[in-house]
């Protein structure tokens, strides 16, 4: 099966504006764009360039979110905002919302966040079901040293999917996070593959010398590379530990029909427009040899 290749928008490319960005992405061979918000203007810009929308960032649900706030009133405002967004993007044809679930209070335990999520999210997912919208939960563990995000390990995901078994609450499969956490990214697809609603094309290189120096802990005196904490660094697909050929086989077997969307987090391709363009093109070339 041939997969479309997509991309999240890095900052310098995003500064071009949606129309210029879309034109460049089309010329570079990209099929799908992930967007921070979705409305008629964004939809028209993508369609005019011959592109499709991919995932849409959930308002208040990317990074650290008030959806898990211990204050019920604050949490309620975040719930209402997300439900409103679900309705709005559904009206313009959006289907997939990208979310991370880390609390704004990073010292809050994951078990407490889970208890709050368990109370908060059933009504959100029910609303998504009625609107025909799907969540793709990102497995980023959150910032050191607390790593407060829920949904980044099999232990937590089993509990979450037991609480909300709906396919409208699913996963963004990003093997880069699994590699850095020491979780078998292929076994993960065996267990949770049917929950995959979206897929990121991002890789992780294990830095063996730094692993010797600091182990799995964040480096005390700062990481040597960007997009790193010490013994690993995020990189474009094909430059890390992920065997993308095996990922492709499993996604094909599972019947996944979404894109493989490049998330550019690699210090070699960062900081200027030209570097971001180079990184997207190189990642696209590496992925399309396997997925096209």
mmCIF file of C-alpha atoms in Angstrom:
data_model
loop_
_atom_site.group_PDB
_atom_site.id
_atom_site.type_symbol
_atom_site.label_atom_id
_atom_site.label_comp_id
_atom_site.label_asym_id
_atom_site.label_seq_id
_atom_site.Cartn_x
_atom_site.Cartn_y
_atom_site.Cartn_z
ATOM 1 C CA UNK A 1 0.000 0.000 0.000
ATOM 2 C CA UNK A 2 1.267 3.489 -0.860
ATOM 3 C CA UNK A 3 1.046 6.032 1.948
ATOM 4 C CA UNK A 4 0.798 9.793 1.595
ATOM 5 C CA UNK A 5 3.640 11.844 3.068
ATOM 6 C CA UNK A 6 2.657 14.795 5.254
ATOM 7 C CA UNK A 7 4.347 17.379 7.446
ATOM 8 C CA UNK A 8 3.829 19.391 10.589
ATOM 9 C CA UNK A 9 4.747 23.037 10.147
ATOM 10 C CA UNK A 10 8.122 24.106 11.596
ATOM 11 C CA UNK A 11 8.458 27.782 12.616
ATOM 12 C CA UNK A 12 10.381 29.327 9.702
ATOM 13 C CA UNK A 13 8.181 27.643 7.104
ATOM 14 C CA UNK A 14 5.121 28.633 9.109
ATOM 15 C CA UNK A 15 6.199 32.268 8.980
ATOM 16 C CA UNK A 16 5.682 32.198 5.191
ATOM 17 C CA UNK A 17 1.920 32.152 5.672
ATOM 18 C CA UNK A 18 -0.383 29.298 4.733
ATOM 19 C CA UNK A 19 -0.624 30.048 0.994
ATOM 20 C CA UNK A 20 3.136 30.292 0.390
ATOM 21 C CA UNK A 21 3.777 27.348 2.681
ATOM 22 C CA UNK A 22 1.233 25.215 0.841
ATOM 23 C CA UNK A 23 2.718 26.115 -2.549
ATOM 24 C CA UNK A 24 6.216 25.214 -1.352
ATOM 25 C CA UNK A 25 5.051 21.949 0.225
ATOM 26 C CA UNK A 26 3.318 20.891 -2.987
ATOM 27 C CA UNK A 27 6.442 21.655 -5.020
ATOM 28 C CA UNK A 28 8.478 19.565 -2.574
ATOM 29 C CA UNK A 29 6.222 16.538 -3.050
ATOM 30 C CA UNK A 30 4.279 16.773 0.220
ATOM 31 C CA UNK A 31 0.676 15.497 0.142
ATOM 32 C CA UNK A 32 -0.745 16.515 3.521
ATOM 33 C CA UNK A 33 -0.245 19.404 5.972
ATOM 34 C CA UNK A 34 -0.855 19.255 9.720
ATOM 35 C CA UNK A 35 -2.160 22.601 10.912
ATOM 36 C CA UNK A 36 -2.365 24.481 14.230
ATOM 37 C CA UNK A 37 -5.984 25.452 13.494
ATOM 38 C CA UNK A 38 -8.489 24.750 10.734
ATOM 39 C CA UNK A 39 -11.079 27.002 9.134
ATOM 40 C CA UNK A 40 -12.368 27.860 5.666
ATOM 41 C CA UNK A 41 -9.367 30.066 4.914
ATOM 42 C CA UNK A 42 -6.872 27.322 5.748
ATOM 43 C CA UNK A 43 -8.964 24.734 3.926
ATOM 44 C CA UNK A 44 -9.040 26.850 0.754
ATOM 45 C CA UNK A 45 -5.294 27.531 0.873
ATOM 46 C CA UNK A 46 -4.542 23.818 1.099
ATOM 47 C CA UNK A 47 -7.066 22.782 -1.535
ATOM 48 C CA UNK A 48 -5.889 25.471 -3.958
ATOM 49 C CA UNK A 49 -2.391 23.998 -3.719
ATOM 50 C CA UNK A 50 -3.684 20.453 -4.210
ATOM 51 C CA UNK A 51 -3.034 19.414 -0.614
ATOM 52 C CA UNK A 52 -5.141 17.720 2.054
ATOM 53 C CA UNK A 53 -5.399 18.598 5.720
ATOM 54 C CA UNK A 54 -3.901 16.106 8.132
ATOM 55 C CA UNK A 55 -4.136 16.456 11.893
ATOM 56 C CA UNK A 56 -5.309 19.637 13.607
ATOM 57 C CA UNK A 57 -3.833 20.724 16.932
ATOM 58 C CA UNK A 58 -6.362 20.533 19.724
ATOM 59 C CA UNK A 59 -6.922 23.913 21.344
ATOM 60 C CA UNK A 60 -5.534 23.829 24.859
ATOM 61 C CA UNK A 61 -4.524 20.204 24.403
ATOM 62 C CA UNK A 62 -1.070 20.346 22.867
ATOM 63 C CA UNK A 63 1.862 20.382 25.249
ATOM 64 C CA UNK A 64 0.634 21.200 28.763
ATOM 65 C CA UNK A 65 -3.109 21.579 29.111
ATOM 66 C CA UNK A 66 -5.757 22.845 31.495
ATOM 67 C CA UNK A 67 -7.828 19.799 30.567
ATOM 68 C CA UNK A 68 -6.008 18.115 33.447
ATOM 69 C CA UNK A 69 -6.094 21.077 35.816
ATOM 70 C CA UNK A 70 -7.015 20.268 39.397
ATOM 71 C CA UNK A 71 -9.270 23.343 39.511
ATOM 72 C CA UNK A 72 -12.688 22.234 38.265
ATOM 73 C CA UNK A 73 -13.632 25.684 36.936
ATOM 74 C CA UNK A 74 -10.395 26.056 34.970
ATOM 75 C CA UNK A 75 -10.770 22.535 33.655
ATOM 76 C CA UNK A 76 -14.363 23.184 32.623
ATOM 77 C CA UNK A 77 -13.339 26.137 30.460
ATOM 78 C CA UNK A 78 -10.766 23.961 28.685
ATOM 79 C CA UNK A 79 -13.338 21.226 28.097
ATOM 80 C CA UNK A 80 -15.805 23.693 26.593
ATOM 81 C CA UNK A 81 -13.122 25.180 24.326
ATOM 82 C CA UNK A 82 -12.126 21.767 23.009
ATOM 83 C CA UNK A 83 -15.732 20.702 22.421
ATOM 84 C CA UNK A 84 -16.367 23.924 20.532
ATOM 85 C CA UNK A 85 -13.297 23.279 18.396
ATOM 86 C CA UNK A 86 -14.491 19.758 17.624
ATOM 87 C CA UNK A 87 -17.771 21.175 16.316
ATOM 88 C CA UNK A 88 -16.060 23.912 14.305
ATOM 89 C CA UNK A 89 -13.535 21.697 12.533
ATOM 90 C CA UNK A 90 -16.178 19.081 11.815
ATOM 91 C CA UNK A 91 -18.208 21.712 9.971
ATOM 92 C CA UNK A 92 -15.303 22.372 7.573
ATOM 93 C CA UNK A 93 -14.412 18.710 7.098
ATOM 94 C CA UNK A 94 -11.661 18.227 9.683
ATOM 95 C CA UNK A 95 -11.351 14.668 10.979
ATOM 96 C CA UNK A 96 -8.292 14.249 13.223
ATOM 97 C CA UNK A 97 -7.325 16.240 16.319
ATOM 98 C CA UNK A 98 -3.766 15.927 17.586
ATOM 99 C CA UNK A 99 -3.405 16.124 21.377
ATOM 100 C CA UNK A 100 -0.866 15.793 24.159
ATOM 101 C CA UNK A 101 -2.145 15.367 27.694
ATOM 102 C CA UNK A 102 0.272 16.923 30.139
ATOM 103 C CA UNK A 103 -0.968 19.028 33.072
ATOM 104 C CA UNK A 104 -0.020 22.691 33.397
ATOM 105 C CA UNK A 105 1.238 21.816 36.874
ATOM 106 C CA UNK A 106 4.156 19.604 35.861
ATOM 107 C CA UNK A 107 4.567 18.350 39.446
ATOM 108 C CA UNK A 108 1.118 16.732 39.322
ATOM 109 C CA UNK A 109 1.440 12.964 39.388
ATOM 110 C CA UNK A 110 0.423 10.926 36.362
ATOM 111 C CA UNK A 111 -1.963 8.919 38.531
ATOM 112 C CA UNK A 112 -3.777 12.099 39.585
ATOM 113 C CA UNK A 113 -3.857 13.322 35.972
ATOM 114 C CA UNK A 114 -5.329 10.000 34.932
ATOM 115 C CA UNK A 115 -8.088 10.288 37.543
ATOM 116 C CA UNK A 116 -8.947 13.789 36.278
ATOM 117 C CA UNK A 117 -8.824 12.628 32.639
ATOM 118 C CA UNK A 118 -11.122 9.699 33.465
ATOM 119 C CA UNK A 119 -13.748 12.150 34.722
ATOM 120 C CA UNK A 120 -13.241 14.752 32.019
ATOM 121 C CA UNK A 121 -12.755 12.952 28.739
ATOM 122 C CA UNK A 122 -15.779 10.664 28.302
ATOM 123 C CA UNK A 123 -18.040 13.631 27.466
ATOM 124 C CA UNK A 124 -15.388 15.044 25.112
ATOM 125 C CA UNK A 125 -15.036 11.764 23.247
ATOM 126 C CA UNK A 126 -18.807 11.352 23.056
ATOM 127 C CA UNK A 127 -18.968 14.795 21.448
ATOM 128 C CA UNK A 128 -16.213 13.767 19.013
ATOM 129 C CA UNK A 129 -18.138 10.612 18.090
ATOM 130 C CA UNK A 130 -21.244 12.650 17.308
ATOM 131 C CA UNK A 131 -19.179 15.054 15.181
ATOM 132 C CA UNK A 132 -17.250 12.333 13.340
ATOM 133 C CA UNK A 133 -13.900 13.545 14.687
ATOM 134 C CA UNK A 134 -11.017 11.372 15.915
ATOM 135 C CA UNK A 135 -8.361 12.084 18.540
ATOM 136 C CA UNK A 136 -4.735 11.111 17.915
ATOM 137 C CA UNK A 137 -2.959 11.080 21.283
ATOM 138 C CA UNK A 138 0.743 11.930 21.168
ATOM 139 C CA UNK A 139 3.143 9.922 23.343
ATOM 140 C CA UNK A 140 5.541 12.761 24.217
ATOM 141 C CA UNK A 141 6.367 12.186 27.895
ATOM 142 C CA UNK A 142 6.587 15.874 28.742
ATOM 143 C CA UNK A 143 9.386 17.973 30.187
ATOM 144 C CA UNK A 144 12.084 16.713 32.529
ATOM 145 C CA UNK A 145 12.390 16.020 35.387
ATOM 146 C CA UNK A 146 8.733 15.119 36.060
ATOM 147 C CA UNK A 147 7.638 13.694 32.667
ATOM 148 C CA UNK A 148 4.000 14.371 33.578
ATOM 149 C CA UNK A 149 2.229 13.486 30.308
ATOM 150 C CA UNK A 150 -0.258 10.622 30.386
ATOM 151 C CA UNK A 151 -0.615 8.218 27.476
ATOM 152 C CA UNK A 152 3.063 7.719 26.620
ATOM 153 C CA UNK A 153 3.525 4.174 27.977
ATOM 154 C CA UNK A 154 1.714 0.870 27.424
ATOM 155 C CA UNK A 155 0.889 0.709 31.131
ATOM 156 C CA UNK A 156 -1.056 3.962 30.992
ATOM 157 C CA UNK A 157 -2.594 3.376 27.573
ATOM 158 C CA UNK A 158 -4.107 0.058 28.634
ATOM 159 C CA UNK A 159 -5.868 1.848 31.486
ATOM 160 C CA UNK A 160 -6.997 4.700 29.224
ATOM 161 C CA UNK A 161 -8.400 2.436 26.515
ATOM 162 C CA UNK A 162 -10.154 0.316 29.134
ATOM 163 C CA UNK A 163 -11.824 3.476 30.445
ATOM 164 C CA UNK A 164 -12.653 4.830 26.960
ATOM 165 C CA UNK A 165 -12.655 2.033 24.356
ATOM 166 C CA UNK A 166 -13.959 4.271 21.566
ATOM 167 C CA UNK A 167 -11.914 4.348 18.361
ATOM 168 C CA UNK A 168 -12.533 8.103 18.318
ATOM 169 C CA UNK A 169 -9.967 8.241 21.127
ATOM 170 C CA UNK A 170 -6.851 6.798 19.522
ATOM 171 C CA UNK A 171 -3.148 7.250 18.996
ATOM 172 C CA UNK A 172 -0.685 9.295 17.064
ATOM 173 C CA UNK A 173 2.003 6.668 16.432
ATOM 174 C CA UNK A 174 5.396 8.342 16.808
ATOM 175 C CA UNK A 175 8.145 5.748 17.270
ATOM 176 C CA UNK A 176 10.723 8.396 18.184
ATOM 177 C CA UNK A 177 9.236 8.795 21.663
ATOM 178 C CA UNK A 178 9.049 5.045 22.184
ATOM 179 C CA UNK A 179 12.715 4.601 21.245
ATOM 180 C CA UNK A 180 13.915 7.250 23.711
ATOM 181 C CA UNK A 181 11.766 5.680 26.454
ATOM 182 C CA UNK A 182 13.154 2.194 25.788
ATOM 183 C CA UNK A 183 9.752 0.846 24.655
ATOM 184 C CA UNK A 184 9.653 -1.656 21.795
ATOM 185 C CA UNK A 185 8.067 0.401 19.016
ATOM 186 C CA UNK A 186 7.177 -2.657 16.912
ATOM 187 C CA UNK A 187 5.630 -4.596 19.778
ATOM 188 C CA UNK A 188 3.703 -1.396 20.530
ATOM 189 C CA UNK A 189 2.084 -1.652 17.088
ATOM 190 C CA UNK A 190 1.206 -5.280 17.757
ATOM 191 C CA UNK A 191 -0.629 -4.319 20.951
ATOM 192 C CA UNK A 192 -2.064 -0.903 20.060
ATOM 193 C CA UNK A 193 -1.991 -0.789 16.260
ATOM 194 C CA UNK A 194 -5.760 -0.840 15.905
ATOM 195 C CA UNK A 195 -5.880 2.403 17.898
ATOM 196 C CA UNK A 196 -3.561 4.288 15.535
ATOM 197 C CA UNK A 197 -5.412 7.260 14.011
ATOM 198 C CA UNK A 198 -2.319 9.113 12.773
ATOM 199 C CA UNK A 199 1.414 8.577 12.296
ATOM 200 C CA UNK A 200 4.446 10.838 12.645
ATOM 201 C CA UNK A 201 7.616 10.414 10.640
ATOM 202 C CA UNK A 202 10.283 11.170 13.246
ATOM 203 C CA UNK A 203 13.249 9.137 14.443
ATOM 204 C CA UNK A 204 15.564 8.929 17.452
ATOM 205 C CA UNK A 205 19.289 8.281 17.481
ATOM 206 C CA UNK A 206 20.663 6.638 20.624
ATOM 207 C CA UNK A 207 23.925 8.391 21.503
ATOM 208 C CA UNK A 208 25.959 5.524 22.943
ATOM 209 C CA UNK A 209 28.802 7.653 24.323
ATOM 210 C CA UNK A 210 26.340 9.922 26.086
ATOM 211 C CA UNK A 211 24.389 6.900 27.324
ATOM 212 C CA UNK A 212 27.629 5.828 29.023
ATOM 213 C CA UNK A 213 28.129 9.313 30.469
ATOM 214 C CA UNK A 214 24.666 9.990 31.876
ATOM 215 C CA UNK A 215 22.645 6.795 31.503
ATOM 216 C CA UNK A 216 18.972 7.397 30.909
ATOM 217 C CA UNK A 217 18.963 10.550 33.056
ATOM 218 C CA UNK A 218 18.928 14.033 31.519
ATOM 219 C CA UNK A 219 22.454 15.425 31.207
ATOM 220 C CA UNK A 220 23.376 17.421 34.324
ATOM 221 C CA UNK A 221 25.265 20.119 32.433
ATOM 222 C CA UNK A 222 23.058 20.286 29.360
ATOM 223 C CA UNK A 223 22.632 18.112 26.280
ATOM 224 C CA UNK A 224 25.261 18.339 23.538
ATOM 225 C CA UNK A 225 22.655 18.430 20.780
ATOM 226 C CA UNK A 226 19.359 20.151 20.122
ATOM 227 C CA UNK A 227 16.143 18.145 20.562
ATOM 228 C CA UNK A 228 17.896 15.948 23.108
ATOM 229 C CA UNK A 229 18.202 15.410 26.838
ATOM 230 C CA UNK A 230 21.558 13.631 26.794
ATOM 231 C CA UNK A 231 21.675 10.002 25.665
ATOM 232 C CA UNK A 232 19.351 10.388 22.663
ATOM 233 C CA UNK A 233 18.387 12.965 20.093
ATOM 234 C CA UNK A 234 15.412 13.312 17.789
ATOM 235 C CA UNK A 235 16.256 13.166 14.111
ATOM 236 C CA UNK A 236 14.670 12.870 10.693
ATOM 237 C CA UNK A 237 13.474 9.413 9.609
ATOM 238 C CA UNK A 238 16.279 7.194 8.404
ATOM 239 C CA UNK A 239 18.960 8.742 10.627
ATOM 240 C CA UNK A 240 17.976 6.982 13.840
ATOM 241 C CA UNK A 241 17.129 3.613 15.357
ATOM 242 C CA UNK A 242 13.702 3.039 13.778
ATOM 243 C CA UNK A 243 13.457 0.332 11.117
ATOM 244 C CA UNK A 244 10.869 2.053 8.965
ATOM 245 C CA UNK A 245 10.530 -0.899 6.580
ATOM 246 C CA UNK A 246 9.162 -2.989 9.460
ATOM 247 C CA UNK A 247 6.880 -0.160 10.559
ATOM 248 C CA UNK A 248 5.493 0.065 7.009
ATOM 249 C CA UNK A 249 4.744 -3.657 6.894
ATOM 250 C CA UNK A 250 2.828 -3.508 10.167
ATOM 251 C CA UNK A 251 0.868 -0.374 9.308
ATOM 252 C CA UNK A 252 -0.090 -1.929 5.976
ATOM 253 C CA UNK A 253 -1.225 -5.120 7.702
ATOM 254 C CA UNK A 254 -3.283 -3.094 10.171
ATOM 255 C CA UNK A 255 -5.047 -1.314 7.321
ATOM 256 C CA UNK A 256 -3.837 2.128 8.355
ATOM 257 C CA UNK A 257 -4.716 4.532 5.556
ATOM 258 C CA UNK A 258 -3.536 7.886 6.922
ATOM 259 C CA UNK A 259 -0.338 9.733 6.042
ATOM 260 C CA UNK A 260 3.146 9.460 7.467
ATOM 261 C CA UNK A 261 3.607 13.034 8.606
ATOM 262 C CA UNK A 262 7.089 14.483 9.089
ATOM 263 C CA UNK A 263 7.657 16.168 12.435
ATOM 264 C CA UNK A 264 10.896 18.064 11.968
ATOM 265 C CA UNK A 265 12.855 18.034 15.218
ATOM 266 C CA UNK A 266 16.502 17.663 14.240
ATOM 267 C CA UNK A 267 19.164 20.217 15.163
ATOM 268 C CA UNK A 268 20.906 19.809 11.787
ATOM 269 C CA UNK A 269 17.820 21.039 9.962
ATOM 270 C CA UNK A 270 16.734 23.852 12.251
ATOM 271 C CA UNK A 271 17.164 27.560 12.714
ATOM 272 C CA UNK A 272 16.731 28.904 9.181
ATOM 273 C CA UNK A 273 14.166 28.585 6.429
ATOM 274 C CA UNK A 274 16.707 26.881 4.189
ATOM 275 C CA UNK A 275 17.584 24.283 6.828
ATOM 276 C CA UNK A 276 13.928 23.509 7.506
ATOM 277 C CA UNK A 277 13.263 23.081 3.795
ATOM 278 C CA UNK A 278 16.281 20.815 3.474
ATOM 279 C CA UNK A 279 15.159 18.724 6.442
ATOM 280 C CA UNK A 280 11.613 18.284 5.141
ATOM 281 C CA UNK A 281 12.872 17.281 1.696
ATOM 282 C CA UNK A 282 15.446 14.839 3.083
ATOM 283 C CA UNK A 283 12.896 13.276 5.433
ATOM 284 C CA UNK A 284 10.366 13.020 2.600
ATOM 285 C CA UNK A 285 12.897 11.292 0.358
ATOM 286 C CA UNK A 286 13.795 8.807 3.095
ATOM 287 C CA UNK A 287 10.144 8.007 3.832
ATOM 288 C CA UNK A 288 8.888 7.761 0.266
ATOM 289 C CA UNK A 289 11.479 5.102 -0.583
ATOM 290 C CA UNK A 290 9.667 2.894 1.923
ATOM 291 C CA UNK A 291 6.080 4.088 2.053
ATOM 292 C CA UNK A 292 5.353 5.114 -1.536
#
